[in-house]
Amino acid sequence: MPVKKQDQVLVVCPHCGHQQPEPNSAFSTRCKKCGEHFRVQEVLRPERRAPERGPKQRRITCFECNAELEVPVSAESTMCKRCSRYLDLHDYRITNAVAKNFKTKGRFVVELKGYVFNTETIGGDVVIKGKFHGKLDAERSLTIYSTAEIKGSLTAANLIIPAENHFRWPEVIKVGSAEVSGELAANLHATGVVTIKSTARFFGNLDAAHLVVEDGAIVVGAMRIGSTTSRDRPALLA
């Protein structure tokens, strides 16, 4: 009885690139040119490799034209693709006295012994533990500790008072949202959500779009919850 000839396929040696016919069902073979072994099925049906991912990205907006940009998380600066302005992405950690302006999309931290004065500062995520005298705008978040001494004006997309810390402000604080885990004594106007954690103590009048109060929190003051207008002028402290 005649033996049926197996179907042949042309395979390429992964070592030297030589092409040679092999049975379609063959598992492995030896290259007739370089002598190296290779697996036929791996050559015929290569595993799909996941596409290589580039560096992690973060989204920022240009200070000047508000264009949205995507930049690598590790980047320390970039240029706006629309208006060609330089954008600082550095993180700053202030540990001594400094009198200068800052304008960064990065993190801006004033440590306990830090003192920033005669300044106009714009930062991405801002943390104040020391002294800050000037105009402050936190584009993403502003975290204030008990040791902070702030004079001037402040605005923030999200105000954070950590647990076991307190902050007092005599004027209305206008923010996007707020998360209070410590003690806040101030009148607060928020266009978004204000969250009063179980460890929090809030003393003041509150005007917010939405309010979340956890069990155990202490809230003293008038509450007005509903639609709010956009924040305009910052709070002032002489």
Coordinates of C-alpha atoms in Angstrom, one line a residue:
M1 CA 0.0 0.0 0.0
P2 CA 1.6 3.3 -1.0
V3 CA 2.5 5.7 1.8
K4 CA 1.0 9.2 1.5
K5 CA 3.6 11.8 1.4
Q6 CA 3.2 14.4 4.2
D7 CA 2.5 18.0 3.3
Q8 CA 5.6 20.1 3.2
V9 CA 6.0 23.7 4.3
L10 CA 8.9 26.1 3.9
V11 CA 10.3 27.2 7.2
V12 CA 13.0 29.7 8.1
C13 CA 15.8 28.9 10.5
P14 CA 15.6 31.4 13.4
H15 CA 19.4 31.2 13.8
C16 CA 20.7 31.9 10.3
G17 CA 17.7 32.7 8.2
H18 CA 18.1 29.6 5.9
Q19 CA 14.9 28.4 4.3
Q20 CA 14.2 24.6 3.9
P21 CA 11.1 22.4 3.4
E22 CA 9.8 20.4 6.4
P23 CA 6.7 18.3 7.1
N24 CA 3.8 20.4 8.2
S25 CA 3.4 18.3 11.4
A26 CA 7.1 18.2 12.3
F27 CA 7.9 19.2 15.9
S28 CA 11.6 20.0 15.5
T29 CA 14.4 19.8 13.0
R30 CA 18.0 20.7 12.3
C31 CA 18.9 23.5 10.0
K32 CA 20.7 22.1 6.9
K33 CA 22.9 25.2 6.7
C34 CA 24.0 26.1 10.2
G35 CA 23.2 22.8 12.0
E36 CA 21.3 24.3 14.8
H37 CA 18.1 22.7 16.1
F38 CA 14.8 24.7 16.2
R39 CA 11.1 24.0 16.7
V40 CA 9.1 23.9 13.5
Q41 CA 5.8 24.7 15.2
E42 CA 7.3 27.8 16.9
V43 CA 8.4 29.1 13.6
L44 CA 5.1 28.4 11.9
R45 CA 2.9 29.7 14.8
P46 CA 5.0 32.3 16.7
E47 CA 3.5 33.5 20.0
R48 CA 2.0 36.9 19.8
R49 CA 4.1 39.3 21.9
A50 CA 2.3 41.9 23.8
P51 CA 3.1 45.3 22.3
E52 CA 5.8 47.1 24.2
R53 CA 4.5 49.9 26.3
G54 CA 6.1 53.2 26.4
P55 CA 6.8 55.1 29.7
K56 CA 3.8 55.9 31.9
Q57 CA 2.1 59.1 31.0
R58 CA 0.4 61.9 32.9
R59 CA -1.9 64.6 31.6
I60 CA -1.2 68.2 32.2
T61 CA -2.6 71.5 30.9
C62 CA -0.4 74.4 29.7
F63 CA -0.2 77.4 32.1
E64 CA -0.6 79.8 29.2
C65 CA -3.1 78.4 26.6
N66 CA -4.7 75.5 28.7
A67 CA -3.8 73.0 26.0
E68 CA -4.0 69.4 27.3
L69 CA -0.7 67.5 27.0
E70 CA 0.5 64.0 27.8
V71 CA 4.0 63.7 29.1
P72 CA 6.1 60.9 30.7
V73 CA 5.7 60.7 34.5
S74 CA 9.5 61.0 34.9
A75 CA 9.8 64.1 32.7
E76 CA 11.1 67.3 34.5
S77 CA 10.1 69.8 31.8
T78 CA 8.4 70.0 28.5
M79 CA 7.3 72.4 25.8
C80 CA 3.7 73.1 24.9
K81 CA 2.8 71.8 21.5
R82 CA 0.4 74.6 20.9
C83 CA 2.0 77.8 22.2
S84 CA 5.7 76.5 22.6
R85 CA 5.9 77.7 26.2
Y86 CA 8.3 76.1 28.6
L87 CA 6.6 74.1 31.3
D88 CA 8.3 73.2 34.6
L89 CA 7.5 69.7 35.9
H90 CA 10.1 69.6 38.7
D91 CA 9.2 68.6 42.2
Y92 CA 10.4 71.1 44.8
R93 CA 11.1 70.5 48.5
I94 CA 11.7 73.7 50.5
T95 CA 13.8 73.3 53.7
N96 CA 15.0 76.9 54.3
A97 CA 14.1 80.5 53.6
V98 CA 13.4 81.3 50.0
A99 CA 12.0 84.5 48.4
K100 CA 11.2 83.6 44.8
N101 CA 8.3 82.6 42.5
F102 CA 7.5 79.0 41.6
K103 CA 5.4 77.7 38.7
T104 CA 5.5 74.0 38.3
K105 CA 3.2 71.1 37.4
G106 CA 5.1 69.0 39.9
R107 CA 4.9 68.6 43.6
F108 CA 5.7 71.6 45.9
V109 CA 6.5 70.8 49.5
V110 CA 7.3 73.4 52.2
E111 CA 8.9 71.4 55.0
L112 CA 8.7 72.2 58.7
K113 CA 11.8 74.5 58.6
G114 CA 10.9 75.8 55.2
Y115 CA 9.9 79.5 54.7
V116 CA 8.7 80.8 51.3
F117 CA 7.9 84.5 51.3
N118 CA 7.3 87.4 48.8
T119 CA 6.1 84.7 46.4
E120 CA 3.5 83.8 43.8
T121 CA 3.5 80.0 43.6
I122 CA 1.6 77.7 41.4
G123 CA 2.1 74.0 42.0
G124 CA 0.5 70.7 41.1
D125 CA 0.3 68.9 44.5
V126 CA 1.2 71.3 47.3
V127 CA 2.0 70.4 50.9
I128 CA 2.5 73.0 53.5
K129 CA 4.2 72.1 56.8
G130 CA 6.3 75.3 57.3
K131 CA 5.7 79.0 56.5
F132 CA 4.2 80.3 53.3
H133 CA 3.7 84.1 52.8
G134 CA 2.3 85.0 49.4
K135 CA -0.1 83.9 46.8
L136 CA -0.6 80.2 46.4
D137 CA -2.5 78.2 43.8
A138 CA -2.6 74.4 44.0
E139 CA -3.8 73.0 40.7
R140 CA -4.5 69.5 42.0
S141 CA -4.3 69.4 45.8
L142 CA -3.3 71.4 48.8
T143 CA -2.5 69.5 52.0
I144 CA -2.1 71.6 55.2
Y145 CA -0.6 70.5 58.5
S146 CA -0.9 72.0 61.9
T147 CA 2.6 73.4 61.8
A148 CA 1.8 75.5 58.7
E149 CA 1.8 79.3 58.9
I150 CA 0.1 80.7 55.8
K151 CA -0.4 84.4 55.1
G152 CA -1.7 85.9 51.9
S153 CA -4.1 84.1 49.6
L154 CA -4.8 80.5 48.6
T155 CA -6.8 78.6 46.1
A156 CA -6.9 74.8 45.6
A157 CA -8.6 72.3 43.4
N158 CA -8.7 69.9 46.4
L159 CA -8.1 70.9 50.0
I160 CA -6.8 68.2 52.4
I161 CA -6.6 68.4 56.2
P162 CA -4.9 65.2 57.4
A163 CA -6.0 63.4 60.5
E164 CA -4.7 64.8 63.8
N165 CA -3.9 68.2 62.2
H166 CA -5.8 71.5 62.4
F167 CA -6.1 74.6 60.3
R168 CA -7.9 77.9 60.9
W169 CA -8.7 80.5 58.3
P170 CA -10.7 83.7 59.0
E171 CA -12.1 84.2 55.5
V172 CA -14.0 82.0 53.1
I173 CA -11.9 79.3 51.5
K174 CA -12.9 78.7 47.9
V175 CA -11.9 75.3 46.5
G176 CA -13.1 72.7 44.0
S177 CA -13.4 69.9 46.6
A178 CA -12.2 69.1 50.2
E179 CA -11.3 66.1 52.3
V180 CA -11.2 66.9 56.0
S181 CA -9.8 64.2 58.3
G182 CA -8.4 66.6 61.0
E183 CA -9.9 69.9 62.3
L184 CA -10.9 72.8 60.0
A185 CA -12.2 76.0 61.4
A186 CA -13.2 78.1 58.4
N187 CA -16.1 79.0 56.1
L188 CA -15.8 76.7 53.1
H189 CA -17.2 77.2 49.5
A190 CA -16.7 74.1 47.3
T191 CA -17.9 73.6 43.7
G192 CA -17.6 69.8 44.1
V193 CA -17.7 67.3 46.9
V194 CA -16.7 68.0 50.6
T195 CA -15.9 64.8 52.6
I196 CA -15.9 65.1 56.4
K197 CA -14.1 62.0 57.7
S198 CA -15.0 60.1 60.9
T199 CA -11.9 61.7 62.6
A200 CA -12.8 65.2 61.5
R201 CA -14.0 68.3 63.3
F202 CA -15.4 71.1 61.2
F203 CA -16.4 74.5 62.5
G204 CA -17.8 77.0 60.1
N205 CA -20.4 77.5 57.4
L206 CA -20.3 75.2 54.4
D207 CA -21.5 75.9 50.8
A208 CA -20.9 72.9 48.6
A209 CA -22.4 71.0 45.6
H210 CA -22.2 67.7 47.6
L211 CA -21.5 66.7 51.2
V212 CA -20.4 63.4 52.7
V213 CA -20.2 63.1 56.5
E214 CA -18.9 59.9 58.0
D215 CA -20.2 58.6 61.4
G216 CA -18.2 60.1 64.2
A217 CA -17.5 63.4 62.6
I218 CA -18.3 66.6 64.4
V219 CA -19.8 69.4 62.2
V220 CA -20.8 72.8 63.7
G221 CA -22.2 75.5 61.4
A222 CA -24.7 76.2 58.7
M223 CA -24.8 73.9 55.7
R224 CA -26.0 74.8 52.3
I225 CA -25.7 71.9 49.9
G226 CA -26.7 72.1 46.2
S227 CA -25.5 73.8 43.1
T228 CA -22.7 76.4 43.6
T229 CA -21.1 78.9 41.4
S230 CA -17.5 78.6 40.3
R231 CA -14.8 79.7 42.7
D232 CA -13.6 83.2 42.0
R233 CA -11.4 85.3 44.3
P234 CA -9.1 83.5 46.8
A235 CA -9.4 83.8 50.5
L236 CA -7.3 86.5 52.0
L237 CA -5.4 86.7 55.3
A238 CA -3.5 89.8 56.4

